[in-house]
Amino acid sequence: LLLLVCLIVPACQQKHEGASSPVISVVDLSGSPSRLSFASAPVTAINLWATWCVPCKTEIKNLIELHDEFTARGCSIIGVALDSIQPDRLKPPVAAMGIPYPVYAGDADDILRETGVSAIPATLFIDRTGTIVKRLVGYHTKEELRLALDGVLTAAAHGKVP
């Protein structure tokens, strides 16, 4: 119930920007365990979501529309579903939504604790050192996601945390 309340109340979000490298253990859709790495792109956007979460699915549509733009600007997108670690249960909704970026399954308790996030949807912007430089908790429009990336990339170009 608290999680659902936090989906609606932005005051529930925690502020831990600048937190050092979270260890995010996930399972890919083929069932192989992995840890997310952030060294390949200047910025990685990690979207935390669940298949039952309507605002999450709406935000994913925004990320799908922004995918090519984000990639061209040096930001990779990764999705992490928190409602199940069974990849076979994730394949159908991922395919139905047409998600073009990698999607993993993860343990909600572990990932929320490790990232300092209190609710979903949540999008974390992580620099190549693994530092969380920005958190967006709750649903965000396409323009809000784009503005967040602008701020993160501008700050990174000037050696600052947004």
JSON list of C-alpha atoms in Angstrom, two decimals:
[
{"chain": "A", "resi": 1, "resn": "LEU", "atom": "CA", "xyz": [0.00, 0.00, 0.00]},
{"chain": "A", "resi": 2, "resn": "LEU", "atom": "CA", "xyz": [2.84, 2.40, 0.84]},
{"chain": "A", "resi": 3, "resn": "LEU", "atom": "CA", "xyz": [4.36, 1.76, -2.59]},
{"chain": "A", "resi": 4, "resn": "LEU", "atom": "CA", "xyz": [1.07, 2.70, -4.26]},
{"chain": "A", "resi": 5, "resn": "VAL", "atom": "CA", "xyz": [0.80, 5.87, -2.17]},
{"chain": "A", "resi": 6, "resn": "CYS", "atom": "CA", "xyz": [4.33, 6.82, -3.15]},
{"chain": "A", "resi": 7, "resn": "LEU", "atom": "CA", "xyz": [3.45, 6.44, -6.81]},
{"chain": "A", "resi": 8, "resn": "ILE", "atom": "CA", "xyz": [1.07, 9.36, -6.37]},
{"chain": "A", "resi": 9, "resn": "VAL", "atom": "CA", "xyz": [2.83, 11.51, -3.78]},
{"chain": "A", "resi": 10, "resn": "PRO", "atom": "CA", "xyz": [6.09, 13.03, -5.12]},
{"chain": "A", "resi": 11, "resn": "ALA", "atom": "CA", "xyz": [7.12, 13.94, -1.56]},
{"chain": "A", "resi": 12, "resn": "CYS", "atom": "CA", "xyz": [7.88, 10.26, -0.98]},
{"chain": "A", "resi": 13, "resn": "GLN", "atom": "CA", "xyz": [10.89, 10.34, -3.26]},
{"chain": "A", "resi": 14, "resn": "GLN", "atom": "CA", "xyz": [14.29, 10.10, -1.65]},
{"chain": "A", "resi": 15, "resn": "LYS", "atom": "CA", "xyz": [17.14, 12.36, -2.68]},
{"chain": "A", "resi": 16, "resn": "HIS", "atom": "CA", "xyz": [20.45, 10.54, -2.94]},
{"chain": "A", "resi": 17, "resn": "GLU", "atom": "CA", "xyz": [21.96, 12.09, -6.04]},
{"chain": "A", "resi": 18, "resn": "GLY", "atom": "CA", "xyz": [25.71, 11.64, -6.02]},
{"chain": "A", "resi": 19, "resn": "ALA", "atom": "CA", "xyz": [25.45, 8.25, -4.31]},
{"chain": "A", "resi": 20, "resn": "SER", "atom": "CA", "xyz": [28.37, 6.06, -5.19]},
{"chain": "A", "resi": 21, "resn": "SER", "atom": "CA", "xyz": [28.15, 3.10, -7.50]},
{"chain": "A", "resi": 22, "resn": "PRO", "atom": "CA", "xyz": [25.07, 1.02, -6.81]},
{"chain": "A", "resi": 23, "resn": "VAL", "atom": "CA", "xyz": [25.50, -2.71, -7.30]},
{"chain": "A", "resi": 24, "resn": "ILE", "atom": "CA", "xyz": [22.51, -3.70, -9.38]},
{"chain": "A", "resi": 25, "resn": "SER", "atom": "CA", "xyz": [22.20, -7.45, -9.77]},
{"chain": "A", "resi": 26, "resn": "VAL", "atom": "CA", "xyz": [19.71, -8.55, -12.41]},
{"chain": "A", "resi": 27, "resn": "VAL", "atom": "CA", "xyz": [18.69, -11.50, -14.57]},
{"chain": "A", "resi": 28, "resn": "ASP", "atom": "CA", "xyz": [18.53, -11.09, -18.34]},
{"chain": "A", "resi": 29, "resn": "LEU", "atom": "CA", "xyz": [15.58, -12.38, -20.35]},
{"chain": "A", "resi": 30, "resn": "SER", "atom": "CA", "xyz": [17.43, -15.61, -21.13]},
{"chain": "A", "resi": 31, "resn": "GLY", "atom": "CA", "xyz": [17.75, -16.30, -17.39]},
{"chain": "A", "resi": 32, "resn": "SER", "atom": "CA", "xyz": [21.43, -15.44, -16.95]},
{"chain": "A", "resi": 33, "resn": "PRO", "atom": "CA", "xyz": [22.39, -13.48, -13.83]},
{"chain": "A", "resi": 34, "resn": "SER", "atom": "CA", "xyz": [24.34, -10.28, -14.40]},
{"chain": "A", "resi": 35, "resn": "ARG", "atom": "CA", "xyz": [25.42, -7.02, -12.78]},
{"chain": "A", "resi": 36, "resn": "LEU", "atom": "CA", "xyz": [24.71, -3.80, -14.62]},
{"chain": "A", "resi": 37, "resn": "SER", "atom": "CA", "xyz": [27.76, -1.90, -15.87]},
{"chain": "A", "resi": 38, "resn": "PHE", "atom": "CA", "xyz": [27.84, 1.80, -16.62]},
{"chain": "A", "resi": 39, "resn": "ALA", "atom": "CA", "xyz": [31.23, 2.31, -18.30]},
{"chain": "A", "resi": 40, "resn": "SER", "atom": "CA", "xyz": [30.06, 1.98, -21.91]},
{"chain": "A", "resi": 41, "resn": "ALA", "atom": "CA", "xyz": [28.14, 5.28, -22.18]},
{"chain": "A", "resi": 42, "resn": "PRO", "atom": "CA", "xyz": [28.65, 8.75, -20.71]},
{"chain": "A", "resi": 43, "resn": "VAL", "atom": "CA", "xyz": [25.21, 8.41, -19.11]},
{"chain": "A", "resi": 44, "resn": "THR", "atom": "CA", "xyz": [22.95, 5.41, -18.52]},
{"chain": "A", "resi": 45, "resn": "ALA", "atom": "CA", "xyz": [19.25, 5.84, -17.80]},
{"chain": "A", "resi": 46, "resn": "ILE", "atom": "CA", "xyz": [17.88, 2.94, -15.78]},
{"chain": "A", "resi": 47, "resn": "ASN", "atom": "CA", "xyz": [14.11, 2.74, -15.74]},
{"chain": "A", "resi": 48, "resn": "LEU", "atom": "CA", "xyz": [12.66, 0.77, -12.82]},
{"chain": "A", "resi": 49, "resn": "TRP", "atom": "CA", "xyz": [9.17, -0.53, -13.53]},
{"chain": "A", "resi": 50, "resn": "ALA", "atom": "CA", "xyz": [6.71, -3.39, -13.11]},
{"chain": "A", "resi": 51, "resn": "THR", "atom": "CA", "xyz": [4.31, -5.06, -15.52]},
{"chain": "A", "resi": 52, "resn": "TRP", "atom": "CA", "xyz": [1.29, -4.27, -13.28]},
{"chain": "A", "resi": 53, "resn": "CYS", "atom": "CA", "xyz": [2.18, -0.56, -13.01]},
{"chain": "A", "resi": 54, "resn": "VAL", "atom": "CA", "xyz": [0.11, 1.57, -15.41]},
{"chain": "A", "resi": 55, "resn": "PRO", "atom": "CA", "xyz": [2.20, 4.77, -14.94]},
{"chain": "A", "resi": 56, "resn": "CYS", "atom": "CA", "xyz": [5.31, 2.66, -15.58]},
{"chain": "A", "resi": 57, "resn": "LYS", "atom": "CA", "xyz": [3.95, 1.46, -18.91]},
{"chain": "A", "resi": 58, "resn": "THR", "atom": "CA", "xyz": [3.09, 5.03, -19.92]},
{"chain": "A", "resi": 59, "resn": "GLU", "atom": "CA", "xyz": [6.57, 6.22, -19.02]},
{"chain": "A", "resi": 60, "resn": "ILE", "atom": "CA", "xyz": [8.07, 3.32, -21.00]},
{"chain": "A", "resi": 61, "resn": "LYS", "atom": "CA", "xyz": [6.20, 4.60, -24.08]},
{"chain": "A", "resi": 62, "resn": "ASN", "atom": "CA", "xyz": [7.97, 7.95, -23.55]},
{"chain": "A", "resi": 63, "resn": "LEU", "atom": "CA", "xyz": [11.34, 6.24, -23.23]},
{"chain": "A", "resi": 64, "resn": "ILE", "atom": "CA", "xyz": [10.69, 4.22, -26.39]},
{"chain": "A", "resi": 65, "resn": "GLU", "atom": "CA", "xyz": [9.97, 7.48, -28.25]},
{"chain": "A", "resi": 66, "resn": "LEU", "atom": "CA", "xyz": [13.15, 9.03, -26.82]},
{"chain": "A", "resi": 67, "resn": "HIS", "atom": "CA", "xyz": [15.35, 5.96, -27.36]},
{"chain": "A", "resi": 68, "resn": "ASP", "atom": "CA", "xyz": [17.00, 7.04, -30.64]},
{"chain": "A", "resi": 69, "resn": "GLU", "atom": "CA", "xyz": [17.49, 10.61, -29.42]},
{"chain": "A", "resi": 70, "resn": "PHE", "atom": "CA", "xyz": [19.00, 9.48, -26.11]},
{"chain": "A", "resi": 71, "resn": "THR", "atom": "CA", "xyz": [21.31, 7.01, -27.86]},
{"chain": "A", "resi": 72, "resn": "ALA", "atom": "CA", "xyz": [22.50, 9.66, -30.34]},
{"chain": "A", "resi": 73, "resn": "ARG", "atom": "CA", "xyz": [23.32, 11.94, -27.41]},
{"chain": "A", "resi": 74, "resn": "GLY", "atom": "CA", "xyz": [25.40, 9.31, -25.59]},
{"chain": "A", "resi": 75, "resn": "CYS", "atom": "CA", "xyz": [22.83, 7.92, -23.17]},
{"chain": "A", "resi": 76, "resn": "SER", "atom": "CA", "xyz": [21.99, 4.25, -23.05]},
{"chain": "A", "resi": 77, "resn": "ILE", "atom": "CA", "xyz": [18.66, 3.11, -21.60]},
{"chain": "A", "resi": 78, "resn": "ILE", "atom": "CA", "xyz": [18.18, -0.04, -19.56]},
{"chain": "A", "resi": 79, "resn": "GLY", "atom": "CA", "xyz": [14.88, -1.30, -18.17]},
{"chain": "A", "resi": 80, "resn": "VAL", "atom": "CA", "xyz": [14.65, -3.29, -14.94]},
{"chain": "A", "resi": 81, "resn": "ALA", "atom": "CA", "xyz": [11.33, -4.95, -14.10]},
{"chain": "A", "resi": 82, "resn": "LEU", "atom": "CA", "xyz": [10.87, -5.33, -10.36]},
{"chain": "A", "resi": 83, "resn": "ASP", "atom": "CA", "xyz": [7.80, -7.53, -10.19]},
{"chain": "A", "resi": 84, "resn": "SER", "atom": "CA", "xyz": [9.31, -10.87, -11.16]},
{"chain": "A", "resi": 85, "resn": "ILE", "atom": "CA", "xyz": [12.71, -12.43, -11.64]},
{"chain": "A", "resi": 86, "resn": "GLN", "atom": "CA", "xyz": [11.26, -15.01, -14.03]},
{"chain": "A", "resi": 87, "resn": "PRO", "atom": "CA", "xyz": [12.39, -13.95, -17.51]},
{"chain": "A", "resi": 88, "resn": "ASP", "atom": "CA", "xyz": [9.78, -16.10, -19.23]},
{"chain": "A", "resi": 89, "resn": "ARG", "atom": "CA", "xyz": [7.08, -13.95, -17.58]},
{"chain": "A", "resi": 90, "resn": "LEU", "atom": "CA", "xyz": [8.72, -10.76, -18.84]},
{"chain": "A", "resi": 91, "resn": "LYS", "atom": "CA", "xyz": [9.28, -11.68, -22.47]},
{"chain": "A", "resi": 92, "resn": "PRO", "atom": "CA", "xyz": [5.62, -11.28, -23.56]},
{"chain": "A", "resi": 93, "resn": "PRO", "atom": "CA", "xyz": [5.03, -7.79, -22.07]},
{"chain": "A", "resi": 94, "resn": "VAL", "atom": "CA", "xyz": [8.46, -6.56, -23.26]},
{"chain": "A", "resi": 95, "resn": "ALA", "atom": "CA", "xyz": [7.68, -7.80, -26.79]},
{"chain": "A", "resi": 96, "resn": "ALA", "atom": "CA", "xyz": [4.13, -6.38, -26.69]},
{"chain": "A", "resi": 97, "resn": "MET", "atom": "CA", "xyz": [5.42, -2.93, -25.71]},
{"chain": "A", "resi": 98, "resn": "GLY", "atom": "CA", "xyz": [8.14, -3.05, -28.37]},
{"chain": "A", "resi": 99, "resn": "ILE", "atom": "CA", "xyz": [10.91, -2.02, -25.97]},
{"chain": "A", "resi": 100, "resn": "PRO", "atom": "CA", "xyz": [14.06, -1.46, -28.08]},
{"chain": "A", "resi": 101, "resn": "TYR", "atom": "CA", "xyz": [16.53, -1.31, -25.18]},
{"chain": "A", "resi": 102, "resn": "PRO", "atom": "CA", "xyz": [17.80, -4.10, -22.91]},
{"chain": "A", "resi": 103, "resn": "VAL", "atom": "CA", "xyz": [15.38, -5.22, -20.19]},
{"chain": "A", "resi": 104, "resn": "TYR", "atom": "CA", "xyz": [16.27, -7.22, -17.12]},
{"chain": "A", "resi": 105, "resn": "ALA", "atom": "CA", "xyz": [14.43, -8.62, -14.12]},
{"chain": "A", "resi": 106, "resn": "GLY", "atom": "CA", "xyz": [15.49, -7.68, -10.63]},
{"chain": "A", "resi": 107, "resn": "ASP", "atom": "CA", "xyz": [14.61, -8.14, -6.99]},
{"chain": "A", "resi": 108, "resn": "ALA", "atom": "CA", "xyz": [12.54, -5.11, -5.94]},
{"chain": "A", "resi": 109, "resn": "ASP", "atom": "CA", "xyz": [13.72, -4.97, -2.33]},
{"chain": "A", "resi": 110, "resn": "ASP", "atom": "CA", "xyz": [17.41, -5.23, -3.22]},
{"chain": "A", "resi": 111, "resn": "ILE", "atom": "CA", "xyz": [17.30, -2.74, -6.08]},
{"chain": "A", "resi": 112, "resn": "LEU", "atom": "CA", "xyz": [15.14, -0.16, -4.32]},
{"chain": "A", "resi": 113, "resn": "ARG", "atom": "CA", "xyz": [17.43, -0.31, -1.28]},
{"chain": "A", "resi": 114, "resn": "GLU", "atom": "CA", "xyz": [20.61, -0.15, -3.37]},
{"chain": "A", "resi": 115, "resn": "THR", "atom": "CA", "xyz": [19.40, 2.82, -5.43]},
{"chain": "A", "resi": 116, "resn": "GLY", "atom": "CA", "xyz": [17.62, 4.75, -2.67]},
{"chain": "A", "resi": 117, "resn": "VAL", "atom": "CA", "xyz": [14.36, 4.77, -4.62]},
{"chain": "A", "resi": 118, "resn": "SER", "atom": "CA", "xyz": [11.05, 4.54, -2.78]},
{"chain": "A", "resi": 119, "resn": "ALA", "atom": "CA", "xyz": [8.55, 4.06, -5.61]},
{"chain": "A", "resi": 120, "resn": "ILE", "atom": "CA", "xyz": [8.12, 3.19, -9.26]},
{"chain": "A", "resi": 121, "resn": "PRO", "atom": "CA", "xyz": [8.27, 4.21, -11.99]},
{"chain": "A", "resi": 122, "resn": "ALA", "atom": "CA", "xyz": [11.72, 5.60, -11.37]},
{"chain": "A", "resi": 123, "resn": "THR", "atom": "CA", "xyz": [14.43, 6.59, -13.80]},
{"chain": "A", "resi": 124, "resn": "LEU", "atom": "CA", "xyz": [18.01, 6.86, -12.58]},
{"chain": "A", "resi": 125, "resn": "PHE", "atom": "CA", "xyz": [20.68, 8.69, -14.54]},
{"chain": "A", "resi": 126, "resn": "ILE", "atom": "CA", "xyz": [24.08, 7.14, -13.82]},
{"chain": "A", "resi": 127, "resn": "ASP", "atom": "CA", "xyz": [27.41, 8.42, -15.10]},
{"chain": "A", "resi": 128, "resn": "ARG", "atom": "CA", "xyz": [30.17, 6.18, -16.42]},
{"chain": "A", "resi": 129, "resn": "THR", "atom": "CA", "xyz": [31.77, 5.96, -12.94]},
{"chain": "A", "resi": 130, "resn": "GLY", "atom": "CA", "xyz": [28.55, 4.39, -11.66]},
{"chain": "A", "resi": 131, "resn": "THR", "atom": "CA", "xyz": [27.45, 7.43, -9.68]},
{"chain": "A", "resi": 132, "resn": "ILE", "atom": "CA", "xyz": [23.73, 8.17, -9.59]},
{"chain": "A", "resi": 133, "resn": "VAL", "atom": "CA", "xyz": [23.60, 11.79, -10.73]},
{"chain": "A", "resi": 134, "resn": "LYS", "atom": "CA", "xyz": [19.83, 12.21, -10.95]},
{"chain": "A", "resi": 135, "resn": "ARG", "atom": "CA", "xyz": [16.68, 10.37, -9.85]},
{"chain": "A", "resi": 136, "resn": "LEU", "atom": "CA", "xyz": [13.20, 10.85, -11.25]},
{"chain": "A", "resi": 137, "resn": "VAL", "atom": "CA", "xyz": [10.62, 9.08, -9.09]},
{"chain": "A", "resi": 138, "resn": "GLY", "atom": "CA", "xyz": [7.04, 8.79, -10.26]},
{"chain": "A", "resi": 139, "resn": "TYR", "atom": "CA", "xyz": [5.67, 9.22, -13.78]},
{"chain": "A", "resi": 140, "resn": "HIS", "atom": "CA", "xyz": [7.48, 11.71, -16.02]},
{"chain": "A", "resi": 141, "resn": "THR", "atom": "CA", "xyz": [6.49, 13.04, -19.43]},
{"chain": "A", "resi": 142, "resn": "LYS", "atom": "CA", "xyz": [8.68, 12.76, -22.49]},
{"chain": "A", "resi": 143, "resn": "GLU", "atom": "CA", "xyz": [9.68, 16.41, -22.11]},
{"chain": "A", "resi": 144, "resn": "GLU", "atom": "CA", "xyz": [10.55, 15.98, -18.42]},
{"chain": "A", "resi": 145, "resn": "LEU", "atom": "CA", "xyz": [12.75, 12.98, -19.30]},
{"chain": "A", "resi": 146, "resn": "ARG", "atom": "CA", "xyz": [14.43, 14.97, -22.08]},
{"chain": "A", "resi": 147, "resn": "LEU", "atom": "CA", "xyz": [15.06, 17.95, -19.76]},
{"chain": "A", "resi": 148, "resn": "ALA", "atom": "CA", "xyz": [16.56, 15.65, -17.13]},
{"chain": "A", "resi": 149, "resn": "LEU", "atom": "CA", "xyz": [18.95, 14.20, -19.71]},
{"chain": "A", "resi": 150, "resn": "ASP", "atom": "CA", "xyz": [19.85, 17.72, -20.88]},
{"chain": "A", "resi": 151, "resn": "GLY", "atom": "CA", "xyz": [20.74, 18.68, -17.32]},
{"chain": "A", "resi": 152, "resn": "VAL", "atom": "CA", "xyz": [22.77, 15.52, -16.72]},
{"chain": "A", "resi": 153, "resn": "LEU", "atom": "CA", "xyz": [24.72, 15.83, -20.00]},
{"chain": "A", "resi": 154, "resn": "THR", "atom": "CA", "xyz": [25.36, 19.55, -19.49]},
{"chain": "A", "resi": 155, "resn": "ALA", "atom": "CA", "xyz": [26.61, 18.94, -15.95]},
{"chain": "A", "resi": 156, "resn": "ALA", "atom": "CA", "xyz": [28.79, 16.04, -17.10]},
{"chain": "A", "resi": 157, "resn": "ALA", "atom": "CA", "xyz": [30.35, 18.22, -19.80]},
{"chain": "A", "resi": 158, "resn": "HIS", "atom": "CA", "xyz": [31.30, 20.73, -17.10]},
{"chain": "A", "resi": 159, "resn": "GLY", "atom": "CA", "xyz": [32.41, 18.13, -14.57]},
{"chain": "A", "resi": 160, "resn": "LYS", "atom": "CA", "xyz": [29.50, 18.80, -12.21]},
{"chain": "A", "resi": 161, "resn": "VAL", "atom": "CA", "xyz": [26.66, 16.77, -10.70]},
{"chain": "A", "resi": 162, "resn": "PRO", "atom": "CA", "xyz": [23.24, 18.21, -11.70]}
]
